[in-house]
Coordinates of C-alpha atoms and ligand atoms in Angstrom, one line a residue:
M1 CA 3.8 48.0 -10.7
D2 CA 2.9 45.1 -9.1
G3 CA -0.6 44.8 -7.9
G4 CA -2.5 45.4 -11.4
D5 CA -2.2 43.5 -14.5
D6 CA 0.8 45.2 -16.2
R7 CA 2.8 41.8 -15.8
K8 CA -0.2 39.8 -17.7
R9 CA 1.7 38.6 -20.9
G10 CA 1.9 41.2 -23.9
E11 CA 0.4 43.2 -21.3
D12 CA 3.1 45.9 -20.6
G13 CA 4.4 47.1 -24.3
G14 CA 6.5 43.9 -24.1
P15 CA 6.7 41.0 -26.2
S16 CA 4.1 39.3 -26.7
A17 CA 2.9 36.0 -28.6
G18 CA 1.5 38.6 -31.1
D19 CA 5.4 39.9 -31.7
P20 CA 6.8 38.6 -34.6
G21 CA 10.3 36.9 -34.0
V22 CA 9.6 36.4 -29.9
D23 CA 9.0 32.9 -29.5
A24 CA 6.2 33.2 -26.5
A25 CA 6.9 30.4 -24.7
N26 CA 10.9 31.4 -24.3
V27 CA 9.4 35.1 -23.0
L28 CA 11.4 35.7 -20.0
P29 CA 8.8 37.8 -17.5
Y30 CA 10.3 40.2 -15.1
A31 CA 8.5 38.2 -11.9
R32 CA 6.5 35.4 -11.4
Q33 CA 4.9 32.8 -9.2
W34 CA 6.5 29.6 -8.1
I35 CA 3.3 27.3 -7.2
D36 CA 4.0 23.3 -6.9
E37 CA 2.3 20.2 -6.1
D38 CA 1.6 20.7 -2.3
D39 CA 0.9 24.4 -2.8
I40 CA -2.3 22.6 -5.1
A41 CA -3.0 20.4 -2.9
A42 CA -3.7 22.4 0.1
V43 CA -6.1 24.3 -1.7
T44 CA -8.0 21.7 -3.1
A45 CA -8.3 20.2 0.4
V46 CA -9.8 23.3 1.1
L47 CA -12.3 22.8 -1.8
R48 CA -13.6 19.5 -0.4
S49 CA -13.6 20.7 3.3
E50 CA -17.0 22.6 4.7
W51 CA -15.5 26.1 4.9
L52 CA -14.6 28.0 2.3
T53 CA -14.8 31.5 3.3
Q54 CA -13.8 32.6 7.1
G55 CA -13.0 29.6 8.5
P56 CA -9.9 27.7 10.4
R57 CA -7.4 28.5 7.8
I58 CA -7.4 32.6 7.5
E59 CA -6.7 31.6 11.6
R60 CA -4.3 29.0 10.8
F61 CA -2.3 31.6 7.9
E62 CA -3.0 34.8 10.6
A63 CA -1.4 32.7 13.3
E64 CA 1.4 32.1 11.0
L65 CA 1.7 35.0 9.8
A66 CA 2.4 36.8 13.4
R67 CA 4.6 33.9 14.1
T68 CA 7.0 34.2 11.0
F69 CA 7.1 38.3 11.8
G70 CA 7.5 37.8 15.4
V71 CA 4.1 40.3 15.3
A72 CA 1.3 40.1 18.3
H73 CA -1.3 40.3 15.3
A74 CA -2.1 39.5 12.3
V75 CA -5.4 40.3 9.7
A76 CA -5.4 39.1 6.2
V77 CA -8.0 40.4 4.0
S78 CA -8.3 40.5 0.1
S79 CA -5.3 42.5 -1.1
G80 CA -2.5 44.2 -0.7
T81 CA -4.8 47.6 -0.9
A82 CA -7.1 46.3 1.4
A83 CA -4.9 46.0 3.8
L84 CA -3.5 49.6 3.0
H85 CA -7.0 51.2 3.3
A86 CA -8.2 49.6 6.8
G87 CA -4.8 49.6 7.7
V88 CA -5.0 53.7 7.4
V89 CA -8.5 53.9 8.4
A90 CA -7.0 52.1 11.5
L91 CA -4.4 54.6 12.9
G92 CA -6.7 57.2 12.6
L93 CA -6.8 58.6 9.3
G94 CA -10.1 59.9 8.0
R95 CA -11.3 62.9 6.1
D96 CA -9.4 65.8 5.4
G97 CA -6.7 64.1 7.3
I98 CA -3.4 64.1 6.0
G99 CA -1.1 60.8 4.4
I100 CA 2.6 61.3 3.3
T101 CA 4.3 58.5 1.5
S102 CA 6.7 58.1 -1.5
P103 CA 6.0 58.8 -5.0
I104 CA 8.4 55.8 -5.9
T105 CA 5.6 53.3 -5.4
F106 CA 2.7 51.8 -6.8
A107 CA 0.0 54.0 -6.7
A108 CA -1.9 51.5 -4.3
S109 CA 0.0 52.9 -1.2
A110 CA -1.3 57.1 -2.1
N111 CA -4.6 56.0 -2.9
A112 CA -5.5 54.9 0.6
F113 CA -5.0 57.9 1.7
L114 CA -7.8 59.2 -1.0
Y115 CA -10.4 56.3 -0.1
A116 CA -10.3 57.5 3.7
G117 CA -11.0 60.9 2.5
A118 CA -7.5 62.2 3.0
D119 CA -5.2 64.2 1.6
P120 CA -1.8 62.7 0.0
V121 CA 1.8 64.6 0.6
F122 CA 4.5 63.0 -1.7
V123 CA 8.0 64.0 -0.6
D124 CA 11.0 63.1 -1.9
V125 CA 13.2 60.3 -2.2
D126 CA 17.1 59.4 -2.3
P127 CA 18.0 59.3 -6.2
V128 CA 19.9 56.2 -6.2
S129 CA 18.3 54.1 -3.6
G130 CA 14.5 55.1 -4.0
L131 CA 13.8 54.9 -0.7
V132 CA 12.0 58.3 0.7
R133 CA 13.9 60.6 2.9
V134 CA 13.6 60.9 6.4
D135 CA 14.5 64.7 6.3
S136 CA 12.1 65.5 4.3
I137 CA 9.1 62.8 5.6
E138 CA 10.4 65.8 8.6
E139 CA 9.9 68.9 7.1
A140 CA 6.0 68.0 6.3
V141 CA 5.3 66.9 9.4
E142 CA 7.1 69.9 11.0
C143 CA 5.5 72.5 8.5
R144 CA 1.8 70.8 9.8
H145 CA 3.0 70.9 12.8
R146 CA 3.3 75.0 12.7
A147 CA 0.2 75.3 10.7
G148 CA -1.5 73.6 13.7
L149 CA -2.8 71.2 11.4
P150 CA -3.6 67.1 13.6
P151 CA -1.3 65.0 13.0
G152 CA -1.7 62.3 10.3
V153 CA -0.1 58.9 8.7
V154 CA 2.8 58.0 6.9
V155 CA 3.3 55.5 4.4
P156 CA 7.0 54.6 4.2
V157 CA 7.6 52.1 1.1
S158 CA 10.1 49.7 1.6
L159 CA 11.2 49.6 -1.7
A160 CA 12.1 46.3 -3.9
G161 CA 13.1 44.9 -0.3
A162 CA 15.5 47.5 1.3
L163 CA 14.2 49.5 4.3
P164 CA 14.3 53.0 5.0
D165 CA 15.7 54.1 7.8
L166 CA 12.4 53.1 10.6
P167 CA 14.0 54.3 13.7
A168 CA 14.8 57.4 12.5
L169 CA 11.1 57.8 10.9
A170 CA 9.8 56.6 14.5
Q171 CA 11.2 59.7 16.3
V172 CA 10.3 62.2 13.7
C173 CA 6.7 60.7 14.0
R174 CA 6.5 60.1 17.3
R175 CA 7.2 63.7 18.8
R176 CA 4.3 64.8 16.7
G177 CA 1.7 62.3 16.9
W178 CA 2.2 60.8 13.3
R179 CA 1.1 57.2 13.1
I180 CA 3.5 54.8 10.9
L181 CA 2.0 52.2 8.3
E182 CA 5.4 50.4 6.7
D183 CA 3.7 49.0 3.1
A184 CA 6.5 46.1 3.6
A185 CA 4.6 44.3 -0.2
H186 CA 8.4 44.6 -1.4
S187 CA 10.4 43.2 1.6
P188 CA 9.0 40.4 3.8
G189 CA 12.2 38.6 5.3
A190 CA 14.1 42.1 4.5
R191 CA 16.3 43.6 7.6
R192 CA 18.7 46.3 7.8
A193 CA 21.9 47.5 10.4
G194 CA 20.2 51.0 12.5
A195 CA 22.1 53.1 15.1
V196 CA 19.9 51.4 17.5
G197 CA 21.2 47.6 16.3
E198 CA 19.5 45.7 13.3
F199 CA 15.4 46.2 12.8
A200 CA 13.3 44.3 10.1
S201 CA 10.8 44.6 8.2
A202 CA 7.0 44.3 9.2
A203 CA 8.1 43.7 12.8
C204 CA 6.2 46.9 13.6
V205 CA 8.8 47.8 16.5
H206 CA 9.4 51.4 14.6
T207 CA 6.0 51.3 13.0
D208 CA 2.4 51.3 14.7
A209 CA 1.7 48.3 11.8
A210 CA 2.7 46.7 8.1
I211 CA 0.8 45.9 5.5
L212 CA 2.0 42.8 3.6
S213 CA 0.7 41.6 -0.6
F214 CA 0.0 38.1 -1.7
H215 CA 0.0 39.2 -5.8
P216 CA 1.7 36.5 -7.7
V217 CA 5.0 38.4 -8.7
K218 CA 5.6 39.1 -4.5
H219 CA 7.3 36.7 -2.3
V220 CA 4.1 34.9 -0.7
C221 CA 1.5 34.1 -3.3
A222 CA -2.3 33.4 -2.2
G223 CA -3.4 34.1 -5.6
E224 CA -4.7 37.8 -4.4
G225 CA -4.3 39.0 -0.8
G226 CA -3.0 41.0 2.2
A227 CA -2.7 41.4 5.6
V228 CA -1.9 43.8 8.2
L229 CA 0.2 43.5 10.8
T230 CA 0.7 45.2 14.3
N231 CA 1.3 44.9 17.8
D232 CA -1.2 46.8 18.9
A233 CA -4.6 45.4 19.9
A234 CA -7.3 48.0 19.0
V235 CA -6.1 48.7 15.9
A236 CA -6.3 44.9 14.6
E237 CA -9.3 44.4 16.3
Q238 CA -10.3 47.9 14.5
V239 CA -9.1 46.3 10.5
R240 CA -11.0 42.8 11.8
R241 CA -14.0 44.8 12.2
L242 CA -13.4 47.0 9.0
R243 CA -12.7 43.4 6.7
S244 CA -16.0 42.6 7.7
H245 CA -18.9 45.8 7.0
G246 CA -18.4 47.1 10.5
I247 CA -19.8 44.0 11.8
V248 CA -19.2 42.6 15.2
R249 CA -21.3 39.6 16.5
K250 CA -20.6 40.4 20.5
P251 CA -21.9 43.5 22.3
V252 CA -19.7 45.8 22.4
T253 CA -21.5 49.4 24.4
A254 CA -23.6 49.2 26.8
S255 CA -26.3 50.4 24.9
S256 CA -25.6 46.8 23.0
P257 CA -29.2 44.9 23.5
A258 CA -26.8 41.4 24.7
D259 CA -30.0 39.7 26.0
E260 CA -31.6 39.8 22.1
G261 CA -30.3 36.3 20.9
P262 CA -28.0 33.8 19.7
W263 CA -28.0 35.2 16.0
F264 CA -27.3 38.5 17.8
Y265 CA -24.5 41.1 15.6
E266 CA -24.7 44.8 14.8
Q267 CA -22.7 47.3 12.3
H268 CA -21.0 50.2 14.3
E269 CA -19.0 51.6 11.5
L270 CA -19.2 52.0 7.6
G271 CA -16.1 48.9 6.8
F272 CA -16.3 47.1 3.6
H273 CA -16.2 43.1 1.9
Y274 CA -12.5 43.2 3.1
R275 CA -12.4 39.1 4.0
M276 CA -9.9 36.4 2.6
T277 CA -11.1 33.0 0.5
E278 CA -10.1 29.9 2.6
M279 CA -8.0 28.9 -0.5
Q280 CA -6.2 32.1 -0.2
A281 CA -5.5 31.1 2.6
A282 CA -4.3 27.7 2.0
L283 CA -2.4 28.4 -0.6
G284 CA -0.7 31.9 1.3
T285 CA 0.5 29.3 4.4
S286 CA 1.9 26.7 2.2
Q287 CA 3.7 29.4 -0.2
L288 CA 4.7 30.7 3.6
T289 CA 6.8 27.9 4.5
K290 CA 8.8 28.5 1.7
L291 CA 9.4 32.0 2.3
P292 CA 13.1 31.1 3.5
R293 CA 14.5 28.8 0.3
F294 CA 12.7 32.0 -2.0
L295 CA 14.7 34.9 -0.4
A296 CA 17.8 33.2 -0.3
R297 CA 17.3 32.3 -4.1
R298 CA 16.6 36.0 -4.7
R299 CA 19.6 37.0 -2.9
A300 CA 21.7 34.7 -4.7
L301 CA 19.9 36.0 -8.1
A302 CA 20.7 39.6 -7.4
R303 CA 24.4 38.8 -5.4
R304 CA 25.3 37.3 -9.0
Y305 CA 23.6 40.7 -11.3
A306 CA 25.3 42.9 -8.5
T307 CA 28.6 41.0 -9.2
E308 CA 28.7 40.4 -12.8
L309 CA 26.9 44.0 -13.8
A310 CA 29.0 45.8 -11.2
S311 CA 32.3 44.7 -14.7
S312 CA 33.4 47.9 -16.6
W313 CA 32.0 46.8 -19.5
F314 CA 28.0 47.3 -17.8
A315 CA 29.0 51.3 -17.0
E316 CA 29.2 52.0 -20.0
V317 CA 25.8 52.5 -19.9
G318 CA 24.4 52.2 -16.5
V319 CA 24.9 51.8 -12.6
A320 CA 23.9 48.6 -10.8
S321 CA 23.0 48.5 -7.1
S322 CA 26.1 46.6 -4.9
F323 CA 25.0 43.5 -3.5
D324 CA 23.1 44.1 0.4
E325 CA 22.5 40.4 1.9
G326 CA 19.9 41.8 4.3
C327 CA 18.2 43.5 1.3
A328 CA 14.8 40.8 0.2
Y329 CA 15.3 41.5 -3.3
H330 CA 11.6 41.4 -4.8
L331 CA 13.5 43.5 -7.5
Y332 CA 17.0 44.1 -8.9
I333 CA 17.0 47.7 -10.2
V334 CA 19.4 49.1 -12.7
H335 CA 19.9 52.6 -13.3
F336 CA 20.9 53.9 -16.7
H337 CA 22.7 57.1 -17.7
D338 CA 19.9 58.7 -19.2
E339 CA 16.1 57.9 -20.2
R340 CA 16.8 57.4 -24.0
L341 CA 19.4 54.8 -23.3
R342 CA 16.8 52.7 -20.4
L343 CA 14.0 52.7 -23.4
R344 CA 16.8 51.5 -25.6
A345 CA 17.2 48.6 -23.3
Y346 CA 14.4 47.4 -22.4
D347 CA 13.7 47.8 -26.1
W348 CA 16.5 45.2 -27.5
L349 CA 15.5 42.7 -23.8
A350 CA 12.3 43.1 -25.3
R351 CA 13.2 41.8 -28.6
Q352 CA 15.2 39.3 -27.2
G353 CA 12.1 37.9 -25.2
I354 CA 13.0 39.6 -21.8
R355 CA 10.8 41.5 -20.5
T356 CA 11.5 44.2 -17.5
Q357 CA 9.8 46.8 -16.0
V358 CA 10.0 49.9 -14.6
H359 CA 9.1 50.7 -10.5
Y360 CA 8.4 53.3 -10.7
I361 CA 6.3 56.4 -12.3
P362 CA 6.3 59.2 -9.6
V363 CA 2.9 58.6 -8.6
Y364 CA 1.9 62.5 -8.4
R365 CA 2.6 62.3 -12.5
H366 CA -0.7 59.9 -13.1
P367 CA -3.4 62.5 -13.9
H368 CA -5.7 61.3 -11.6
Y369 CA -3.1 62.7 -9.2
R370 CA -2.4 65.7 -11.5
R371 CA -5.6 66.5 -11.5
L372 CA -6.1 66.7 -7.4
H373 CA -3.3 67.5 -6.1
P374 CA -1.2 69.2 -8.7
M375 CA 2.5 69.6 -7.6
A376 CA 6.3 70.6 -8.6
P377 CA 7.8 66.7 -9.5
L378 CA 10.4 66.5 -7.0
D379 CA 14.3 66.4 -8.2
G380 CA 15.3 62.6 -5.9
A381 CA 12.0 61.3 -7.2
E382 CA 12.4 62.2 -10.9
R383 CA 16.2 61.3 -11.1
F384 CA 15.1 57.8 -9.8
Y385 CA 12.6 58.0 -12.7
R386 CA 14.6 58.6 -15.3
G387 CA 16.9 55.6 -15.6
C388 CA 15.4 52.8 -13.7
L389 CA 15.2 49.4 -14.7
S390 CA 14.1 45.6 -12.6
L391 CA 15.6 43.6 -14.4
P392 CA 13.7 39.2 -14.2
L393 CA 14.0 38.4 -10.7
F394 CA 11.7 35.6 -9.2
P395 CA 12.9 32.6 -7.3
A396 CA 11.9 29.3 -10.0
M397 CA 14.3 31.8 -12.2
T398 CA 17.5 29.9 -13.3
D399 CA 20.8 29.6 -13.9
E400 CA 20.5 30.1 -17.2
E401 CA 17.4 32.6 -17.6
Q402 CA 19.9 35.0 -15.5
T403 CA 22.6 33.8 -18.0
R404 CA 20.3 34.8 -20.6
V405 CA 19.7 38.2 -19.3
I406 CA 23.3 39.3 -18.6
D407 CA 24.3 38.2 -21.7
A408 CA 21.7 39.6 -23.4
L409 CA 22.7 43.0 -21.7
R410 CA 26.1 42.6 -22.7
V411 CA 25.0 42.4 -26.6
F412 CA 23.6 46.1 -25.8
V413 CA 26.3 47.3 -24.8
E414 CA 28.8 46.5 -27.2
E415 CA 26.1 47.7 -29.9
E416 CA 26.0 51.0 -28.2
G417 CA 29.5 51.6 -28.7
R418 CA 29.2 51.1 -31.9
Ligands
LIG501 C1 1.5 45.2 -4.5 C2 1.8 46.0 -3.5 C3 0.8 46.8 -3.0 C4 -0.9 46.5 -3.5 O1 -0.5 45.1 -3.1 P1 -1.9 44.4 -4.1 O2 -1.9 43.4 -2.8 O3 -2.0 44.5 -5.2 O4 -2.9 45.1 -3.6 C5 0.8 48.0 -1.9 N1 2.2 48.8 -2.3 C6 3.3 48.4 -3.1 C7 4.9 49.1 -2.7 C8 3.1 46.9 -4.0 O5 4.0 47.2 -5.0

């Protein structure tokens, strides 16, 4: 996933302490946070301070996020999922609206539409990169425009740290009044060259807003947490309001009783409780300073995977993507030639104490979505899903640990060849 519990030790079908032959201390996860003493000091300092929630550290974290990603506003919330929900609502999605996203993502990207009372529409992806196809989105947008339906919200997912063609997507969406919320949970620091020059993830130049997640497997860890980034002051203000029940402290309408008293507040719409704590904000701020270092390490590990797996031995069983220096490498995904090989590789690596994961089972396959929105499988998404496997990749991973993964894969290929 990401988000969720599938990487808790032993819960994702991988080896656990209970598996015979696998020493729990020797299990290599597919992802893990990297917490240093200065992160711990930042959090314990909060516990000795006056504010535990909605205090100065939230403001500081938001200011640092805005500066890092070059946006006018950042609003911190309790999770990436909360950011998606508040974000799509702030972009105008409501009951009977339409949200378009990729099926190759964590369920949260589409769940946000359901929370808002809108209908999810899944469009196809490129079978190699897993990135949503702009022409598929265009088809979905144009088809609804012809049917006389009002515009909705598109959530492009920057999968594994790679960016979809956001400038092209912006053209398609602006023409028909659709708004764009980039799911940048995988991609802080990612950039890509486009027809109109380079563009960056979460910068909100070609999109209306972006969301980040601070789950421990993501680039910046806050324990749990998320943020909505935007250059649109109205969107930021509404997310701020939605994060705290829809309550405001200053009179906002002419009918608001301004002279009520200093205790004044009033609820203007039904919001949520999506606030982040000061402890999370302090951890997030401390981790954010390390983003360049974390990114450099992720890229170095990805470069080595790409180099080693480009060799002919790996071609016997699968395809490894070539190195892309703009990619933020939340994941390094390889593609096995078929699903049986992928399953055997997963099991083989698990027996060596190496955890891998599949990102993702197409969201429309989940029983909840099958019940609500039955649809025919999408060809690109099915082809991507069939062979994909994410190898261990996280900044704290050592060269020796990576060697262990590559050597285990080499032995797997030899065994397959017998
Ligand atoms: C992690 C993730 C989310 C949700 O973030 P949480 O902080 O776990 O709620 C959303 N989309 C994608 C693509 C993710 O990987």
